[in-house]
C-alpha atoms as an extended CHARMM CRD file, in Angstrom:
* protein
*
       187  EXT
         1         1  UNK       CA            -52.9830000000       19.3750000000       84.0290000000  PROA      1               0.0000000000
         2         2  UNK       CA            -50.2250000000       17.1400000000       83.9930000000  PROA      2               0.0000000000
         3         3  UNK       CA            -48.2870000000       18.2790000000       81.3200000000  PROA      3               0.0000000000
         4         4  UNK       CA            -45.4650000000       14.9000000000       81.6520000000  PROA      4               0.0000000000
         5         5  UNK       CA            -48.2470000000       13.0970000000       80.3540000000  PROA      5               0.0000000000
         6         6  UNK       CA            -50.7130000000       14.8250000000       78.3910000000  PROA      6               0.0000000000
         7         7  UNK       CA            -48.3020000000       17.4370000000       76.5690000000  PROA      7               0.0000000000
         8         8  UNK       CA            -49.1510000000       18.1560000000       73.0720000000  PROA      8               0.0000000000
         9         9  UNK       CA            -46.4990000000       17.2930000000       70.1320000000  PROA      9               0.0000000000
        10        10  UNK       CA            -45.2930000000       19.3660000000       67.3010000000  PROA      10              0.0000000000
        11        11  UNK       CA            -47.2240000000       16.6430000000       65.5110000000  PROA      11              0.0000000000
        12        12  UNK       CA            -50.5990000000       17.2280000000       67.6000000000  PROA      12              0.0000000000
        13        13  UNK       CA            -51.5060000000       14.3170000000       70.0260000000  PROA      13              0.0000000000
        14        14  UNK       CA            -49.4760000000       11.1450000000       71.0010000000  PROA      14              0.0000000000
        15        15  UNK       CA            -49.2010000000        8.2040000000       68.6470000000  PROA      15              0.0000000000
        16        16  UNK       CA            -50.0480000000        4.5880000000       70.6450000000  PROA      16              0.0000000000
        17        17  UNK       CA            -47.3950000000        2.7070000000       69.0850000000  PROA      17              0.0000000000
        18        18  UNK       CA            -47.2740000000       -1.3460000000       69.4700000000  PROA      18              0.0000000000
        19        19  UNK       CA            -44.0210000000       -3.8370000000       68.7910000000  PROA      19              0.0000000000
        20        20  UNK       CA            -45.2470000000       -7.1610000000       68.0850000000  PROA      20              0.0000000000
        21        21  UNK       CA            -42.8470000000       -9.4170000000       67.5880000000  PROA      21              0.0000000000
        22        22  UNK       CA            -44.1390000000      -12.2350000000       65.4090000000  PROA      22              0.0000000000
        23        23  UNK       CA            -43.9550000000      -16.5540000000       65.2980000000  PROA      23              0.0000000000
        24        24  UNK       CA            -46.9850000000      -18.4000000000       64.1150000000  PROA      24              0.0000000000
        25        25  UNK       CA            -49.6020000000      -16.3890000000       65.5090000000  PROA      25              0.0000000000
        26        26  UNK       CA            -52.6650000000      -14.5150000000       64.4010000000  PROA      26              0.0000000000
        27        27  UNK       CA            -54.9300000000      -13.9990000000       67.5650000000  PROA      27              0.0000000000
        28        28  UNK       CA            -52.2060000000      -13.0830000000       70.0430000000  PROA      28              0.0000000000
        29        29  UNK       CA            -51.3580000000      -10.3510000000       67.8020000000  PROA      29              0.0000000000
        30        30  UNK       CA            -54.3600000000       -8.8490000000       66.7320000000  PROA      30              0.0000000000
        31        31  UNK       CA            -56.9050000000       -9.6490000000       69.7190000000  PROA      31              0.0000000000
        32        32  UNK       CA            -55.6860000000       -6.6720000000       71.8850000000  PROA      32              0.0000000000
        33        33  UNK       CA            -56.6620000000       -4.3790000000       69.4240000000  PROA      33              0.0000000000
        34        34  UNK       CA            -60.3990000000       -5.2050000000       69.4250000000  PROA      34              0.0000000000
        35        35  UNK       CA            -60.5280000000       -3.6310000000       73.0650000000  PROA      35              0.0000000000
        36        36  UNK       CA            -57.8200000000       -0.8120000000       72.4770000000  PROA      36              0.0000000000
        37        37  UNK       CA            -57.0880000000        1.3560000000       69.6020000000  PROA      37              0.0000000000
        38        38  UNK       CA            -53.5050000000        2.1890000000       68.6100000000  PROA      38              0.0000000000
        39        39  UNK       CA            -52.5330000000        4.4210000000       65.8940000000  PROA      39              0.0000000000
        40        40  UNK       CA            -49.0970000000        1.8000000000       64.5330000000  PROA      40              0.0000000000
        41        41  UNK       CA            -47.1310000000       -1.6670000000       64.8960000000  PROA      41              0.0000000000
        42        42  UNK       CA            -44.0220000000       -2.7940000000       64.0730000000  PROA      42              0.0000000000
        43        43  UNK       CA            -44.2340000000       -6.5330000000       63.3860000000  PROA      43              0.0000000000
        44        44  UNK       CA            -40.8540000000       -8.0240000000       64.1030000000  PROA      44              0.0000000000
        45        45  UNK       CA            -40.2270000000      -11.8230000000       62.5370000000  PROA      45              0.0000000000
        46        46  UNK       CA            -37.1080000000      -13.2240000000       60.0310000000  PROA      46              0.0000000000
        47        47  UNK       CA            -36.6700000000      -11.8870000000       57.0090000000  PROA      47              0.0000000000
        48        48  UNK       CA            -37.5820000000      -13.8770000000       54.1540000000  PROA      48              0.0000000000
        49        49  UNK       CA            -33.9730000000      -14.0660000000       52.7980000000  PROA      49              0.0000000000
        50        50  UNK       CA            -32.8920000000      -15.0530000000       56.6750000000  PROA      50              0.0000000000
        51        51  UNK       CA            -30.8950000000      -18.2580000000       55.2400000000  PROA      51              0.0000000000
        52        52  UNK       CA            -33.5540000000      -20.5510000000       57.6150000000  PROA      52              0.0000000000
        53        53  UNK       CA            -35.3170000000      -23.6780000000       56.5500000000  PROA      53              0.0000000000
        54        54  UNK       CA            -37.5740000000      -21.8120000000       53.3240000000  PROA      54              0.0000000000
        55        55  UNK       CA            -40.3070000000      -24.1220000000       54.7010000000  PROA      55              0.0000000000
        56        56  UNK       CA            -40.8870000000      -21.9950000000       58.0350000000  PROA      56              0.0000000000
        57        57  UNK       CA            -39.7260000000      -18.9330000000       56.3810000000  PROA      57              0.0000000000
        58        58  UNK       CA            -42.6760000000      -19.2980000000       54.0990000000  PROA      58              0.0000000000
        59        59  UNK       CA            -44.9450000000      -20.0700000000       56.9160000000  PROA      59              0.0000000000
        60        60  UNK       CA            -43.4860000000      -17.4510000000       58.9150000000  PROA      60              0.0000000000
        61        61  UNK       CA            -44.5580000000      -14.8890000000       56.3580000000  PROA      61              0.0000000000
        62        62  UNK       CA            -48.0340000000      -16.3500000000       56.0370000000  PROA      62              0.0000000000
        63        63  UNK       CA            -48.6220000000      -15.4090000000       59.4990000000  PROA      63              0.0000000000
        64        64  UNK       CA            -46.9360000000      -12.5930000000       59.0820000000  PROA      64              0.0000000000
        65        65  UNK       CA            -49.4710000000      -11.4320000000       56.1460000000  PROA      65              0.0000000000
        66        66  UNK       CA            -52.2090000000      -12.3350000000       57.7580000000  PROA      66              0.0000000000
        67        67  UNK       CA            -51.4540000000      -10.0410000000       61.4310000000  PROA      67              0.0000000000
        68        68  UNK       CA            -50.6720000000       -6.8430000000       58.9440000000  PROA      68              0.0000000000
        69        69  UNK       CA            -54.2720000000       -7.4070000000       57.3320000000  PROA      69              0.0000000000
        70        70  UNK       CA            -55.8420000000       -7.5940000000       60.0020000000  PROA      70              0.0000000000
        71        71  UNK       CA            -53.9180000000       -4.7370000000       61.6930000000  PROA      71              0.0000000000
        72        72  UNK       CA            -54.6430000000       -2.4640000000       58.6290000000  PROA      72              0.0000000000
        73        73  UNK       CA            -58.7110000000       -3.0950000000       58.5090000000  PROA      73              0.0000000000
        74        74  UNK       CA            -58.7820000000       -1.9920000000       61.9180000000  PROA      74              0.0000000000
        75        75  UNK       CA            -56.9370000000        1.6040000000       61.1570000000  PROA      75              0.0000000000
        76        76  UNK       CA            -53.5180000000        0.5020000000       62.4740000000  PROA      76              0.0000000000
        77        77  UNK       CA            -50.5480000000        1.5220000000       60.0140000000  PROA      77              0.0000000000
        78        78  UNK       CA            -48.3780000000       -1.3100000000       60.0600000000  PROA      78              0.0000000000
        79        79  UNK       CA            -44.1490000000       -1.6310000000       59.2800000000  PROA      79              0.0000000000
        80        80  UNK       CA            -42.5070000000       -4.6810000000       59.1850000000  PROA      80              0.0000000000
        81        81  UNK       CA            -38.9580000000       -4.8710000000       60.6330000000  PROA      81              0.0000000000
        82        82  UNK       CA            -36.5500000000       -8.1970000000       60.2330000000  PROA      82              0.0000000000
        83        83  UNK       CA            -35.2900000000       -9.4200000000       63.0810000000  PROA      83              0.0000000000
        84        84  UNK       CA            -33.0240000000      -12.6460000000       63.7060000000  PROA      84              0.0000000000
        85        85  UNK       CA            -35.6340000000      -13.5650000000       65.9370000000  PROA      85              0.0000000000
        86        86  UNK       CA            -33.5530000000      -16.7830000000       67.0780000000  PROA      86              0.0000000000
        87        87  UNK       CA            -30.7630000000      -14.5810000000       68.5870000000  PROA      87              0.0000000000
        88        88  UNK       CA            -32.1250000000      -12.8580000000       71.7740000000  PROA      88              0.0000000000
        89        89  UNK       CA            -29.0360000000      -10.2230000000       71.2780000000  PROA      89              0.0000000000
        90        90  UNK       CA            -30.7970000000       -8.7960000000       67.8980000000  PROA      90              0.0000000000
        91        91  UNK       CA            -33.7440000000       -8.6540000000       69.1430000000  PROA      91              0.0000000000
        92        92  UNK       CA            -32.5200000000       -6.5550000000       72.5480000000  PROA      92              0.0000000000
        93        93  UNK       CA            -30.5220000000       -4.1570000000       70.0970000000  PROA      93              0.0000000000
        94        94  UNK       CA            -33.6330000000       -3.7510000000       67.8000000000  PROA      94              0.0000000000
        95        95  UNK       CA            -36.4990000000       -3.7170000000       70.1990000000  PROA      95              0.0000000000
        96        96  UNK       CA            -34.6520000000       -1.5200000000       72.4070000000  PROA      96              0.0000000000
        97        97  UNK       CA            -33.9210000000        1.1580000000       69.3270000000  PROA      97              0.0000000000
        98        98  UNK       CA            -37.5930000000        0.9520000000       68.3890000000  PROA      98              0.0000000000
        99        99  UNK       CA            -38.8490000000        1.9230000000       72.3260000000  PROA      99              0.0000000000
       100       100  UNK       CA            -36.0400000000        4.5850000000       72.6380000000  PROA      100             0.0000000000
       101       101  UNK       CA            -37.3550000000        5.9270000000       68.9240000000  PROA      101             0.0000000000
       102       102  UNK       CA            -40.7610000000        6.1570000000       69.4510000000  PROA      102             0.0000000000
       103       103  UNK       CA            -40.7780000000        7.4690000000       73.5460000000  PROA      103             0.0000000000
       104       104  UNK       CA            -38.2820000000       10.3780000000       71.9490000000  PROA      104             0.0000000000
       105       105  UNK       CA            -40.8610000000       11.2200000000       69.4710000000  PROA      105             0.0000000000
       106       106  UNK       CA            -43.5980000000       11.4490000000       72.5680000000  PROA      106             0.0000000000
       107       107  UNK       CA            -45.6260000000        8.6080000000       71.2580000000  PROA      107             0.0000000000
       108       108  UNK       CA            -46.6280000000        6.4200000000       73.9840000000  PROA      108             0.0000000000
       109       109  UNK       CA            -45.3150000000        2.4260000000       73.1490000000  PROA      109             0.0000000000
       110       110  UNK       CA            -46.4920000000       -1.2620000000       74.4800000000  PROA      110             0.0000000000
       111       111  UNK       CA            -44.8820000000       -4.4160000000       73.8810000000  PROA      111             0.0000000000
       112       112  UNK       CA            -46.3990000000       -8.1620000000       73.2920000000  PROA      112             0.0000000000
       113       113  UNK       CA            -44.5270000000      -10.5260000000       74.4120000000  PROA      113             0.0000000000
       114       114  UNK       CA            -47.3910000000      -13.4780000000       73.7150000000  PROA      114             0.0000000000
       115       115  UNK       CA            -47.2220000000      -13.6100000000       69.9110000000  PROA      115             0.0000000000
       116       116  UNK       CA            -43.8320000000      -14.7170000000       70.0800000000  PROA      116             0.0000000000
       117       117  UNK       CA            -41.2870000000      -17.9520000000       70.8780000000  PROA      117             0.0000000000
       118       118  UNK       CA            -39.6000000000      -18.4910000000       74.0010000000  PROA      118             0.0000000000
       119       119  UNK       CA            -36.4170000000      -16.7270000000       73.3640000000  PROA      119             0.0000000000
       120       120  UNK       CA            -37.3650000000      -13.4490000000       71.9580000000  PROA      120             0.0000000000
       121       121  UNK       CA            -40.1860000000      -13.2520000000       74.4540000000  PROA      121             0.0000000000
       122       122  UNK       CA            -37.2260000000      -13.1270000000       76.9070000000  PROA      122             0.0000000000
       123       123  UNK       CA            -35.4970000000      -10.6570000000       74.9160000000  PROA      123             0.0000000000
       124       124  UNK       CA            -38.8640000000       -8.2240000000       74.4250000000  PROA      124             0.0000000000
       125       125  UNK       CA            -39.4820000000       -8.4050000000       78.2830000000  PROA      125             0.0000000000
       126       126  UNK       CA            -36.0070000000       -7.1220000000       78.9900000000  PROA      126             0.0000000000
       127       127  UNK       CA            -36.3910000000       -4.1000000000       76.3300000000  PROA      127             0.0000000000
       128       128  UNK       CA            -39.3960000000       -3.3790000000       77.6220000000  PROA      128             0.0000000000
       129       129  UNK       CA            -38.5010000000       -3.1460000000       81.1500000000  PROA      129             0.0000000000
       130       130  UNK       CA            -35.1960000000       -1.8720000000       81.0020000000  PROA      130             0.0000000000
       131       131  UNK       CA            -36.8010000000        1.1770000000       78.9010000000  PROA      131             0.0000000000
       132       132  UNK       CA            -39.9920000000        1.2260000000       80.5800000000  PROA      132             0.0000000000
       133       133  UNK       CA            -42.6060000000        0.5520000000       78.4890000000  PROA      133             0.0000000000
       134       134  UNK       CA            -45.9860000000       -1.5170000000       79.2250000000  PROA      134             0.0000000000
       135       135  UNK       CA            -45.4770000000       -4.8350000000       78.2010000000  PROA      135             0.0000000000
       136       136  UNK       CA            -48.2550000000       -7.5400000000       77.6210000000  PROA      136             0.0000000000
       137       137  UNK       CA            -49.2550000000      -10.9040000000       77.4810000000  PROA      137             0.0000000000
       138       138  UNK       CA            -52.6510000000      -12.1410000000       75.8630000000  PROA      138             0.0000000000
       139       139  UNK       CA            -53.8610000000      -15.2810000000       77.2180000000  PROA      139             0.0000000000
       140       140  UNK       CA            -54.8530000000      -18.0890000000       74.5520000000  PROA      140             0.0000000000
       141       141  UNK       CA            -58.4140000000      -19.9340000000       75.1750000000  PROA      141             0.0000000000
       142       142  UNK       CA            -57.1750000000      -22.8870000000       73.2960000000  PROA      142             0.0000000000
       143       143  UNK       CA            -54.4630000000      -24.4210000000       70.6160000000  PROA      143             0.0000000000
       144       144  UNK       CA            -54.7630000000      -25.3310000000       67.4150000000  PROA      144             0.0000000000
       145       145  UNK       CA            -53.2090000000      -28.8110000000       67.0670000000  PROA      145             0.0000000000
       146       146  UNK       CA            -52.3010000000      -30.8070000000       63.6040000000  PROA      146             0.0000000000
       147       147  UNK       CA            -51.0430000000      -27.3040000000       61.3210000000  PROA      147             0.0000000000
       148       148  UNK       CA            -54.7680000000      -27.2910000000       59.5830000000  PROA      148             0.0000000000
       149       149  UNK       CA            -57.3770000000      -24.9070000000       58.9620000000  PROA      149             0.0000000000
       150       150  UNK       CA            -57.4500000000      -23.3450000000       62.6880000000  PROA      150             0.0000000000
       151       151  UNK       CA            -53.7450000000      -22.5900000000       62.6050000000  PROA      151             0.0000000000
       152       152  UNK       CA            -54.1590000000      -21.1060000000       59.8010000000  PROA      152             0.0000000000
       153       153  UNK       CA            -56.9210000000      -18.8320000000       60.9310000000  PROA      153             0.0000000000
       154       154  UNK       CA            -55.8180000000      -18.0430000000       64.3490000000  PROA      154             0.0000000000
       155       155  UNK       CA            -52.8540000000      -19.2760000000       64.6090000000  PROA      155             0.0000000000
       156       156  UNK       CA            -50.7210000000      -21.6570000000       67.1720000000  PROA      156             0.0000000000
       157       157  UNK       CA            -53.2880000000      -20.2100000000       70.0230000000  PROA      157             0.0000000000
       158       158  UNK       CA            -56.9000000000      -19.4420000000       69.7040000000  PROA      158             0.0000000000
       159       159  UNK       CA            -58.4900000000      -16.6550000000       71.6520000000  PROA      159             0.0000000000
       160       160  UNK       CA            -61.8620000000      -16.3050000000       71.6620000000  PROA      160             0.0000000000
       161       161  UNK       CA            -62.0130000000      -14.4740000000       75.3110000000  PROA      161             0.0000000000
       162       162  UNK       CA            -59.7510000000      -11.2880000000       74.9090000000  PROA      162             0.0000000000
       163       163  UNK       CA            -57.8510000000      -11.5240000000       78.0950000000  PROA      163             0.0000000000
       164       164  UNK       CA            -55.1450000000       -9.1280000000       78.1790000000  PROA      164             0.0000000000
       165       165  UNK       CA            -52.4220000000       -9.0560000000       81.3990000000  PROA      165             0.0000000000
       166       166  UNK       CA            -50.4850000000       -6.0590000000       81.4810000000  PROA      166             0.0000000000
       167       167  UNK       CA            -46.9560000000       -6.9820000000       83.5480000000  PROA      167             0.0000000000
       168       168  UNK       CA            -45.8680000000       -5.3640000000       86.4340000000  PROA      168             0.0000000000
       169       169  UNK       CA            -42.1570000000       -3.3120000000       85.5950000000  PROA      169             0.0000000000
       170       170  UNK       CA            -39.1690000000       -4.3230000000       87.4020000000  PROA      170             0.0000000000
       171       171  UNK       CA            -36.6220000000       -1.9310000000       87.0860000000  PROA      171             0.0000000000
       172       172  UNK       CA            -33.4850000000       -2.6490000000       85.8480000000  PROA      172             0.0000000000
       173       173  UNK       CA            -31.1110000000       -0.5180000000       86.1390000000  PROA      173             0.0000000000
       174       174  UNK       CA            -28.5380000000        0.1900000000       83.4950000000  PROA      174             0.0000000000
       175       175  UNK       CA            -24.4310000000        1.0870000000       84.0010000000  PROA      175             0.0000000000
       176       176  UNK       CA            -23.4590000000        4.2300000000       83.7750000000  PROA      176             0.0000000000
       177       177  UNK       CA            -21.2760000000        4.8860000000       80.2020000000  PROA      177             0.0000000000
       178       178  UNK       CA            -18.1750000000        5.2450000000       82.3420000000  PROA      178             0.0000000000
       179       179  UNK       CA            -18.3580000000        1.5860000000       83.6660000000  PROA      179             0.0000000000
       180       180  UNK       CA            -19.5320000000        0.3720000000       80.3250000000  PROA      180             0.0000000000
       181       181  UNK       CA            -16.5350000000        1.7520000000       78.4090000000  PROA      181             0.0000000000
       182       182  UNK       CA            -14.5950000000        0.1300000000       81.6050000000  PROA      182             0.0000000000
       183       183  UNK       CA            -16.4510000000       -3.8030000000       81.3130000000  PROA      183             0.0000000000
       184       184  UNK       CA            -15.2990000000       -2.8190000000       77.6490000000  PROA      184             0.0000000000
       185       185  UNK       CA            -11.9700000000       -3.1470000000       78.2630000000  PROA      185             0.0000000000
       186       186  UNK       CA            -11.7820000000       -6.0730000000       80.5250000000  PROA      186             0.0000000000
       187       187  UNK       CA            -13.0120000000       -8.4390000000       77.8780000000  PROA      187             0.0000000000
């Protein structure tokens, strides 16, 4: 037995532990789960008092209501962290404490970087591979278009195919403390 992987907890077995950080999606967050079970999420998006346009923070937290629903008929204990999700830097510091959080407590941990914009789907793929963790992309079949009814059932993207890609890691390897403290002091 390979006791790396399949070591028993204080707690009893693993937790499967997902980070979904959070635009105006539905389907991108939720589809995975109808193939694979996981035991929590954190869903990451602005908080509502984020000093943003109150127009997309409202819609923001539509979607956001909607994906911890969903999440919670299928089992899945959700929490919901604010993020500035428009600064890539507070995303890297808070994805990155989540992953480190959750692989000290032995619970294994994926991250989706589909249900997301550009920029913090940059910032998730580093904290996911610099920690390595699984990260994932789920494939839309289709778009909603015009901000009607299917965005507001699915979403920006429609899936109706589940098609999961797990990425390959690239490592990326982090500075030792000694030459941190030392970049430190040249700024």
């Amino acid at each position: 037995m390979n006791t790396m992987n399949n070591q028993l907890l204080t707690g009893g077995l693993r937790d499967v532990v997902h980070i979904i950080p959070l635009g105006h999606e539905i389907d991108r967050a939720v589809a995975p789960f109808t193939k694979n079970k996981a035991d929590r999420a954190y869903i990451l998006a602005i908080p509502p008092d984020g000093g943003l346009d109150p127009g997309m923070v409202k819609k923001q937290h539509y979607f956001v209501g909607r994906v911890t629903g969903r999440l919670q008929e299928l089992g899945i204990a959700v929490t919901f962290v604010p993020v500035a999700m428009f600064d890539i830097l507070d995303v890297l510091k808070v994805v990155s404490f989540l992953i480190r959080t959750e692989k000290e407590a032995g619970n294994a941990v994926y991250v989706n970087m589909s249900s997301c914009g550009r920029k913090t789907s940059v910032a998730v793929t580093l904290a996911a591979m610099v920690h390595e963790v699984p990260l994932y992309y789920v494939s839309a079949d289709r778009y909603a278009t015009g901000g009607g009814e299917e965005e507001c059932e699915h979403g920006l993207s429609i899936v109706e195919n589940v098609r999961t890609e797990v990425f390959q890691r690239f490592r990326i390897m982090m500075p030792k403390p000694e030459n941190v403290m030392l970049l430190v002091e040249l700024l």
